[in-house]
CSV table of C-alpha atoms in Angstrom, one decimal:
chain,number,residue,atom,x,y,z
A,28,MET,CA,-7.2,-102.9,86.0
A,29,PRO,CA,-5.1,-104.5,88.9
A,30,ALA,CA,-6.9,-105.3,92.5
A,31,ARG,CA,-5.3,-103.5,95.0
A,32,ASN,CA,-5.1,-104.7,98.7
A,33,LEU,CA,-7.4,-103.4,101.5
A,34,VAL,CA,-4.3,-100.7,103.7
A,35,LYS,CA,-4.5,-101.9,107.3
A,36,PRO,CA,-4.1,-98.9,109.8
A,37,SER,CA,-1.3,-99.6,112.7
A,38,GLY,CA,-2.3,-99.4,115.9
A,39,ILE,CA,-0.7,-95.8,116.7
A,40,ALA,CA,-2.9,-94.6,113.7
A,41,PHE,CA,-6.1,-95.9,114.9
A,42,ILE,CA,-5.6,-94.9,118.4
A,43,ALA,CA,-3.9,-90.6,117.1
A,44,SER,CA,-7.2,-91.3,115.1
A,45,PHE,CA,-9.0,-92.0,117.5
A,46,ILE,CA,-7.9,-89.3,120.5
A,47,GLN,CA,-8.5,-86.8,117.1
A,48,LEU,CA,-11.9,-87.2,116.2
A,49,ALA,CA,-12.6,-87.6,120.2
A,50,ARG,CA,-12.0,-84.2,120.7
A,51,ALA,CA,-13.9,-83.1,117.9
A,52,SER,CA,-16.8,-84.8,118.5
A,53,VAL,CA,-17.0,-83.4,122.2
A,54,PHE,CA,-15.9,-80.2,121.2
A,55,PHE,CA,-18.5,-80.3,119.1
A,56,GLU,CA,-21.0,-81.7,121.5
A,57,LYS,CA,-20.4,-78.6,123.8
A,58,LYS,CA,-20.6,-75.9,121.5
A,59,THR,CA,-24.5,-77.2,119.9
A,60,MET,CA,-25.1,-77.8,124.2
A,61,SER,CA,-23.9,-74.1,124.5
A,62,SER,CA,-26.0,-73.1,122.0
A,63,GLN,CA,-29.4,-74.2,123.1
A,64,SER,CA,-29.8,-71.3,125.5
A,65,GLU,CA,-29.3,-68.6,122.4
A,66,SER,CA,-31.9,-67.9,120.0
A,67,ALA,CA,-30.4,-70.8,116.9
A,68,PRO,CA,-26.9,-72.7,115.7
A,69,SER,CA,-24.2,-69.9,115.0
A,70,ARG,CA,-23.9,-70.2,110.9
A,71,ALA,CA,-20.2,-70.9,111.9
A,72,LEU,CA,-21.6,-73.4,113.9
A,73,VAL,CA,-24.4,-75.0,112.1
A,74,ILE,CA,-21.0,-74.5,108.8
A,75,ALA,CA,-18.4,-76.3,110.8
A,76,THR,CA,-20.6,-79.6,112.3
A,77,VAL,CA,-21.9,-80.1,108.4
A,78,THR,CA,-18.4,-80.3,107.6
A,79,PHE,CA,-17.4,-82.6,110.4
A,80,TYR,CA,-19.9,-84.5,109.3
A,81,MET,CA,-19.2,-84.3,105.6
A,82,ILE,CA,-15.2,-85.3,106.4
A,83,SER,CA,-16.3,-88.0,108.3
A,84,GLY,CA,-17.7,-90.0,105.9
A,85,ILE,CA,-15.2,-88.7,103.7
A,86,ILE,CA,-12.3,-90.3,105.5
A,87,MET,CA,-14.2,-93.7,105.8
A,88,CYS,CA,-14.9,-93.0,101.9
A,89,ALA,CA,-10.5,-93.0,102.0
A,90,HIS,CA,-10.0,-95.9,104.8
A,91,SER,CA,-12.2,-98.8,102.4
A,92,PHE,CA,-11.4,-98.6,98.6
A,93,LYS,CA,-10.3,-101.6,97.1
A,94,SER,CA,-10.9,-102.6,93.1
A,95,GLN,CA,-13.7,-101.6,91.1
A,96,MET,CA,-15.6,-101.4,95.3
A,97,VAL,CA,-16.8,-97.9,97.5
A,98,THR,CA,-16.6,-99.7,101.2
A,99,VAL,CA,-15.4,-102.2,102.9
A,100,ASN,CA,-19.0,-103.2,104.0
A,101,LYS,CA,-18.6,-103.9,100.3
A,102,TRP,CA,-15.3,-105.7,100.7
A,103,VAL,CA,-16.4,-108.2,103.0
A,104,LEU,CA,-19.9,-108.2,102.1
A,105,ILE,CA,-18.7,-109.5,98.3
A,106,LYS,CA,-17.3,-113.1,100.4
A,107,THR,CA,-19.4,-113.5,102.9
A,108,SER,CA,-23.3,-113.6,103.6
A,109,ILE,CA,-23.2,-112.6,106.9
A,110,PRO,CA,-24.4,-108.7,106.7
A,111,VAL,CA,-26.8,-108.7,110.0
A,112,PHE,CA,-23.3,-110.2,112.2
A,113,PHE,CA,-21.4,-107.4,110.4
A,114,LEU,CA,-23.3,-105.1,111.4
A,115,VAL,CA,-22.9,-106.8,115.1
A,116,ILE,CA,-19.4,-106.3,115.3
A,117,GLN,CA,-19.4,-102.6,113.8
A,118,LEU,CA,-21.5,-101.9,116.4
A,119,ALA,CA,-19.9,-103.5,119.6
A,120,ILE,CA,-17.0,-101.9,118.0
A,121,ALA,CA,-18.6,-99.0,118.4
A,122,VAL,CA,-19.9,-99.4,121.5
A,123,VAL,CA,-16.2,-100.2,123.1
A,124,LEU,CA,-14.9,-97.1,121.6
A,125,LEU,CA,-17.4,-95.5,123.8
A,126,LEU,CA,-16.5,-97.4,127.2
A,127,ILE,CA,-13.2,-96.1,125.7
A,128,SER,CA,-14.3,-92.9,126.2
A,129,HIS,CA,-16.1,-92.8,129.4
A,130,PHE,CA,-12.4,-94.1,131.2
A,131,ALA,CA,-10.3,-91.6,129.3
A,132,ARG,CA,-12.9,-88.9,130.9
A,133,VAL,CA,-13.9,-87.8,127.8
A,134,PHE,CA,-17.4,-89.1,127.8
A,135,VAL,CA,-19.2,-90.3,131.3
A,136,ILE,CA,-21.8,-93.8,130.2
A,137,PRO,CA,-25.7,-92.6,131.3
A,138,LYS,CA,-27.6,-94.4,133.2
A,139,MET,CA,-29.6,-97.0,131.4
A,140,SER,CA,-33.5,-97.3,132.4
A,141,LEU,CA,-36.2,-99.0,131.7
A,142,ALA,CA,-38.0,-95.2,130.9
A,143,THR,CA,-35.2,-93.8,128.6
A,144,VAL,CA,-35.6,-97.1,126.8
A,145,LYS,CA,-39.0,-97.2,126.2
A,146,GLY,CA,-38.4,-93.5,124.9
A,147,LEU,CA,-36.4,-94.0,122.5
A,148,TRP,CA,-37.5,-97.7,121.1
A,149,LYS,CA,-39.2,-96.2,117.8
A,150,LEU,CA,-36.1,-94.5,116.9
A,151,LEU,CA,-34.1,-98.1,118.3
A,152,ALA,CA,-36.2,-99.8,116.0
A,153,LEU,CA,-35.7,-97.8,112.7
A,154,ASN,CA,-31.7,-97.8,113.3
A,155,VAL,CA,-32.2,-102.2,113.6
A,156,THR,CA,-34.0,-101.9,110.8
A,157,GLY,CA,-32.1,-99.2,108.5
A,158,LEU,CA,-29.0,-100.8,109.3
A,159,CYS,CA,-30.0,-104.4,108.0
A,160,PHE,CA,-31.8,-102.8,104.3
A,161,ASN,CA,-28.3,-101.2,104.2
A,162,ASN,CA,-26.0,-103.7,104.2
A,163,PHE,CA,-28.7,-105.8,102.1
A,164,THR,CA,-28.8,-103.6,99.5
A,165,LEU,CA,-24.7,-103.5,99.2
A,166,GLN,CA,-25.2,-107.5,98.8
A,167,TYR,CA,-26.9,-106.7,96.1
A,168,VAL,CA,-26.1,-104.1,93.9
A,169,ASP,CA,-22.4,-103.5,92.9
A,170,ALA,CA,-20.7,-100.4,94.7
A,171,SER,CA,-20.9,-97.2,93.0
A,172,PHE,CA,-25.0,-98.1,92.4
A,173,TYR,CA,-25.5,-98.1,96.0
A,174,GLN,CA,-25.6,-94.6,96.5
A,175,VAL,CA,-28.2,-94.1,93.5
A,176,ALA,CA,-30.5,-97.1,94.8
A,177,ARG,CA,-30.3,-94.8,98.4
A,178,GLY,CA,-31.0,-91.7,96.4
A,179,MET,CA,-34.5,-90.9,97.1
A,180,VAL,CA,-34.2,-90.2,100.6
A,181,LEU,CA,-34.5,-86.7,100.5
A,182,PRO,CA,-37.8,-86.9,98.3
A,183,LEU,CA,-39.4,-89.9,101.0
A,184,THR,CA,-38.0,-87.4,103.3
A,185,VAL,CA,-40.3,-84.4,102.6
A,186,LEU,CA,-43.3,-87.2,101.6
A,187,ILE,CA,-42.9,-88.2,105.0
A,188,THR,CA,-42.8,-85.0,106.6
A,189,PHE,CA,-45.9,-84.0,104.5
A,190,ILE,CA,-48.4,-87.2,105.7
A,191,ALA,CA,-47.2,-86.8,108.9
A,192,TYR,CA,-48.0,-83.4,109.4
A,193,HIS,CA,-49.7,-82.8,106.5
A,194,SER,CA,-47.2,-79.3,105.4
A,195,LEU,CA,-46.2,-79.2,102.3
A,196,PRO,CA,-43.1,-77.7,100.9
A,197,SER,CA,-42.4,-75.0,98.7
A,198,ARG,CA,-43.2,-75.3,94.7
A,199,ASN,CA,-39.2,-74.7,93.9
A,200,ALA,CA,-38.2,-77.2,96.7
A,201,LEU,CA,-40.8,-79.6,95.1
A,202,VAL,CA,-38.9,-78.7,92.2
A,203,ALA,CA,-35.4,-79.9,93.7
A,204,CYS,CA,-37.4,-83.0,94.9
A,205,VAL,CA,-38.5,-84.4,91.0
A,206,ILE,CA,-35.3,-83.7,90.5
A,207,VAL,CA,-33.5,-85.5,92.7
A,208,SER,CA,-36.7,-88.7,92.1
A,209,SER,CA,-35.8,-88.4,88.3
A,210,GLY,CA,-32.1,-89.0,88.9
A,211,PHE,CA,-33.0,-91.7,90.7
A,212,PHE,CA,-35.0,-93.5,88.4
A,213,ILE,CA,-32.7,-93.1,85.2
A,214,GLY,CA,-29.7,-94.5,87.7
A,215,ILE,CA,-32.5,-97.5,87.6
A,216,ILE,CA,-33.2,-97.8,84.2
A,217,TRP,CA,-30.4,-97.3,82.6
A,218,GLY,CA,-28.1,-97.1,85.1
A,219,GLY,CA,-26.7,-101.1,84.8
A,220,ASN,CA,-23.2,-101.6,83.1
A,221,ALA,CA,-21.7,-104.6,81.9
A,222,GLN,CA,-20.2,-105.9,84.6
A,223,ASN,CA,-23.2,-105.7,86.9
A,224,SER,CA,-27.5,-105.9,85.7
A,225,ILE,CA,-29.7,-103.8,88.2
A,226,SER,CA,-31.2,-105.8,90.8
A,227,PRO,CA,-34.5,-105.2,91.0
A,228,MET,CA,-34.0,-107.0,95.1
A,229,GLY,CA,-31.1,-104.6,95.6
A,230,VAL,CA,-33.4,-102.0,94.1
A,231,MET,CA,-36.3,-102.8,96.7
A,232,PHE,CA,-33.8,-103.0,99.3
A,233,GLY,CA,-32.2,-99.2,98.7
A,234,VAL,CA,-35.9,-97.8,98.4
A,235,LEU,CA,-36.5,-99.3,102.1
A,236,SER,CA,-32.6,-98.2,103.4
A,237,SER,CA,-33.7,-94.9,102.2
A,238,ILE,CA,-37.6,-94.7,103.8
A,239,THR,CA,-35.7,-95.8,107.2
A,240,THR,CA,-33.4,-93.5,107.1
A,241,ALA,CA,-35.6,-90.5,106.2
A,242,CYS,CA,-37.6,-91.8,109.5
A,243,HIS,CA,-34.9,-91.8,110.9
A,244,ALA,CA,-33.7,-88.3,110.7
A,245,ILE,CA,-37.2,-87.1,111.9
A,246,ALA,CA,-37.3,-89.6,114.4
A,247,ILE,CA,-33.6,-88.4,116.2
A,248,LYS,CA,-35.2,-84.8,116.9
A,249,SER,CA,-37.5,-86.1,119.8
A,250,SER,CA,-35.7,-88.5,120.7
A,251,LEU,CA,-32.4,-86.0,121.8
A,252,PRO,CA,-35.1,-84.9,124.6
A,253,VAL,CA,-34.8,-88.3,126.1
A,254,VAL,CA,-31.0,-88.3,126.7
A,255,ASP,CA,-31.2,-84.9,127.7
A,256,GLY,CA,-30.1,-83.3,124.4
A,257,SER,CA,-26.7,-85.8,124.7
A,258,THR,CA,-25.6,-87.2,121.4
A,259,MET,CA,-23.1,-89.0,122.6
A,260,SER,CA,-25.5,-90.9,125.1
A,261,LEU,CA,-28.1,-91.8,122.5
A,262,ALA,CA,-24.6,-92.5,120.9
A,263,TRP,CA,-24.2,-95.1,123.2
A,264,TYR,CA,-28.5,-96.0,123.4
A,265,SER,CA,-28.0,-96.4,119.6
A,266,ASN,CA,-24.7,-98.4,119.3
A,267,PHE,CA,-25.7,-100.4,122.2
A,268,LEU,CA,-29.1,-101.6,122.3
A,269,SER,CA,-28.6,-102.2,118.6
A,270,ALA,CA,-26.3,-105.0,119.0
A,271,ILE,CA,-27.9,-106.6,121.6
A,272,ALA,CA,-31.2,-107.0,119.3
A,273,LEU,CA,-28.7,-107.8,115.8
A,274,LEU,CA,-27.4,-110.5,117.9
A,275,PRO,CA,-30.5,-112.6,117.7
A,276,ILE,CA,-32.0,-111.5,114.3
A,277,SER,CA,-28.4,-112.6,112.9
A,278,LEU,CA,-29.0,-116.4,114.2
A,279,MET,CA,-32.8,-116.0,113.4
A,280,ILE,CA,-32.1,-115.9,110.0
A,281,GLY,CA,-29.4,-118.2,109.2
A,282,GLU,CA,-26.7,-116.6,109.6
A,283,GLY,CA,-24.6,-119.2,112.3
A,284,PRO,CA,-23.3,-121.4,109.6
A,285,GLU,CA,-22.0,-118.7,107.7
A,286,ILE,CA,-20.3,-117.8,111.1
A,287,MET,CA,-18.4,-120.5,111.3
A,288,ARG,CA,-17.4,-121.3,107.7
A,289,THR,CA,-15.8,-118.0,108.5
A,290,TRP,CA,-14.1,-119.1,111.6
A,291,ARG,CA,-12.5,-121.6,109.8
A,292,ASP,CA,-11.2,-120.1,107.1
A,293,PRO,CA,-8.5,-118.1,108.0
A,294,ASP,CA,-8.4,-115.5,104.6
A,295,LEU,CA,-12.5,-114.8,105.6
A,296,LEU,CA,-11.8,-114.3,108.8
A,297,ASN,CA,-8.8,-111.7,108.2
A,298,ARG,CA,-11.2,-109.4,105.6
A,299,PHE,CA,-13.5,-110.1,108.1
A,300,ILE,CA,-12.4,-108.5,111.2
A,301,TRP,CA,-10.3,-106.1,109.4
A,302,GLY,CA,-13.2,-104.7,107.6
A,303,GLY,CA,-15.0,-105.0,110.9
A,304,THR,CA,-12.3,-103.2,113.2
A,305,ILE,CA,-12.5,-100.1,110.2
A,306,THR,CA,-16.4,-99.4,109.4
A,307,GLY,CA,-17.0,-99.7,113.2
A,308,PHE,CA,-14.2,-97.0,114.1
A,309,TRP,CA,-15.1,-94.8,111.8
A,310,GLY,CA,-18.7,-95.5,111.1
A,311,PHE,CA,-18.5,-94.7,115.0
A,312,PHE,CA,-17.8,-91.2,114.3
A,313,ILE,CA,-19.7,-90.6,111.0
A,314,CYS,CA,-22.6,-91.6,113.7
A,315,LEU,CA,-21.8,-89.0,115.9
A,316,ALA,CA,-21.0,-86.4,113.3
A,317,GLY,CA,-25.2,-87.3,112.2
A,318,LEU,CA,-26.6,-86.7,115.1
A,319,LEU,CA,-24.9,-83.4,115.7
A,320,SER,CA,-25.1,-82.4,111.5
A,321,ILE,CA,-29.7,-83.5,112.8
A,322,LYS,CA,-29.4,-81.8,116.1
A,323,VAL,CA,-27.8,-78.1,115.1
A,324,THR,CA,-29.7,-77.9,111.5
A,325,SER,CA,-32.9,-80.1,110.4
A,326,PRO,CA,-33.2,-83.6,109.6
A,327,VAL,CA,-34.2,-82.9,105.6
A,328,SER,CA,-31.0,-80.4,105.6
A,329,HIS,CA,-29.3,-83.8,107.6
A,330,MET,CA,-30.0,-85.8,104.5
A,331,VAL,CA,-29.4,-83.9,101.8
A,332,SER,CA,-25.6,-83.7,103.5
A,333,SER,CA,-25.7,-87.3,103.7
A,334,ALA,CA,-27.1,-87.3,100.3
A,335,ALA,CA,-24.2,-85.9,98.9
A,336,ARG,CA,-21.7,-86.7,100.6
A,337,GLY,CA,-22.8,-90.8,99.3
A,338,VAL,CA,-22.4,-88.9,96.3
A,339,ILE,CA,-19.0,-87.7,96.9
A,340,GLN,CA,-17.7,-90.7,97.8
A,341,THR,CA,-18.4,-92.0,94.2
A,342,GLY,CA,-17.1,-89.6,92.6
A,343,VAL,CA,-13.7,-90.6,94.6
A,344,SER,CA,-13.6,-94.3,94.0
A,345,VAL,CA,-13.9,-92.6,90.0
A,346,TRP,CA,-11.1,-90.3,90.3
A,347,LEU,CA,-9.1,-92.7,92.9
A,348,PHE,CA,-9.8,-96.3,91.8
A,349,GLY,CA,-10.9,-96.3,88.4
A,350,ASP,CA,-14.9,-97.3,88.9
A,351,ILE,CA,-16.8,-97.6,85.9
A,352,ILE,CA,-19.8,-95.2,85.6
A,353,ASN,CA,-21.6,-95.4,82.4
A,354,LEU,CA,-23.8,-92.6,81.1
A,355,GLY,CA,-26.7,-92.9,82.7
A,356,ARG,CA,-25.2,-93.9,85.9
A,357,GLY,CA,-23.2,-90.6,85.8
A,358,ALA,CA,-26.4,-88.8,84.7
A,359,SER,CA,-28.4,-89.9,88.1
A,360,ILE,CA,-25.5,-88.8,90.1
A,361,SER,CA,-25.5,-85.1,88.5
A,362,ALA,CA,-29.3,-85.0,88.6
A,363,ILE,CA,-29.4,-86.0,92.5
A,364,ILE,CA,-26.6,-83.5,93.3
A,365,LEU,CA,-28.5,-80.7,91.7
A,366,GLY,CA,-31.1,-81.5,93.0
A,367,SER,CA,-30.2,-81.6,96.5
A,368,CYS,CA,-28.2,-78.2,95.5
A,369,ALA,CA,-31.5,-76.8,94.2
A,370,TYR,CA,-33.2,-77.9,97.8
A,371,VAL,CA,-31.3,-75.9,99.4
A,372,TYR,CA,-31.2,-72.9,97.3
A,373,ALA,CA,-34.4,-72.8,97.8
A,374,LYS,CA,-34.3,-73.9,101.2
A,375,SER,CA,-32.0,-70.5,101.8
A,376,LYS,CA,-34.1,-68.1,99.6
A,377,GLU,CA,-36.9,-68.9,101.5
A,378,ALA,CA,-35.4,-68.2,104.9
A,379,ALA,CA,-33.5,-64.8,103.2
A,380,LEU,CA,-36.8,-63.6,102.5
A,381,GLY,CA,-39.2,-64.6,105.0
A,382,SER,CA,-42.0,-64.0,102.4
A,383,PRO,CA,-44.7,-66.0,102.1
A,384,ARG,CA,-45.5,-69.1,100.7
A,385,PRO,CA,-48.5,-69.6,97.7
A,386,SER,CA,-52.1,-70.5,98.9
A,387,GLY,CA,-51.6,-74.1,99.5
A,388,TYR,CA,-47.8,-73.8,100.9
A,389,SER,CA,-46.7,-73.9,104.3
A,390,SER,CA,-43.3,-75.0,106.0
A,391,LEU,CA,-43.3,-77.3,108.7
A,392,ALA,CA,-41.1,-75.8,111.4
A,393,LYS,CA,-38.3,-77.7,113.3
A,394,GLU,CA,-39.9,-77.0,116.4
A,395,ASP,CA,-42.9,-78.5,115.1
A,396,VAL,CA,-41.8,-81.5,113.9
A,397,GLU,CA,-40.1,-81.6,117.4
A,398,LYS,CA,-42.8,-80.6,120.0
A,399,ALA,CA,-45.6,-83.9,117.2
A,400,LEU,CA,-43.2,-86.4,117.6
A,401,THR,CA,-42.5,-85.6,121.1
A,402,ASP,CA,-46.7,-85.9,121.9
A,403,GLU,CA,-46.8,-88.4,119.5
A,404,GLN,CA,-44.2,-90.7,121.6
A,405,ASP,CA,-45.8,-89.1,125.4
A,406,ARG,CA,-49.3,-91.1,123.5
A,407,SER,CA,-48.0,-94.4,123.0
A,408,ASP,CA,-46.3,-94.5,126.7
């Protein structure tokens, strides 16, 4: 299949997209802030927020394909070996966009305080490690398998919640988690193809990425009160402080020589600059949309939409760009989709019926998660 060149968006298109998405982000921020004074977010607000999150990811997908690749991240990392420094550039671009929002009076950057940083340190640690594991996964697996490698996010989120708070989901929800888990194992056993074999290191980093993602989603709930419930402020702290933390990590793991090689090679530098610009730009809005999704719904619901979005991205790569998916990988993706949908259906039926669970099964409400995490944070301080 002939290689496709990465489409470089014009400056005008970037600015127009930024203004439109910034307005959408601020709109949802105001709507979610106002909904806190009500008993619960409306169904329309939940649907709109999740849709915003999914569309942000799909737009990212549409801007990030090259032949045989799903994301610009893979397009860059397949030629360079500086995944952590690439993250620094992406986060720096997000910081610049937040500064632009500040000067355009769309968003007011909060004053940095030691108390706030202390309150967010767990979230920041998870953010830094999770981002690293994401890019390490991309370095070791082909793009279409990336979503399978991270397919355990939902089961691990439920498992971590049970370990931390001793709360079991319903039997139907557990069955859904088993389906998702089976999809993951089908993928790692039969998901290899003639182009690329399955890398054990890639699978390991994918599982580690899933663990940190699950913990990160839960930690966001307890971190929002630290910034007075503002997702924009949380995005500022997350991007700014994570960039500062990742820069020395990049140098400590020996990426310095590769950074200099990229700087001296015009082709690599061009690829790196455009890849960082595109992923930093759209990643910024995915970050905001993800924070809003968790704020309005719940950590597990957000993980379902996140996993489903990733599977949809893989499907788009097959449909538009001819990415090869064998029978095992296709069955794996299908099982992950089916299990995610079954989980959402089980949770919605429980909420609608309000019926008691079988003995030994109890629900952990969002408020309980938030209170427990906040209490844990207070004890650590």
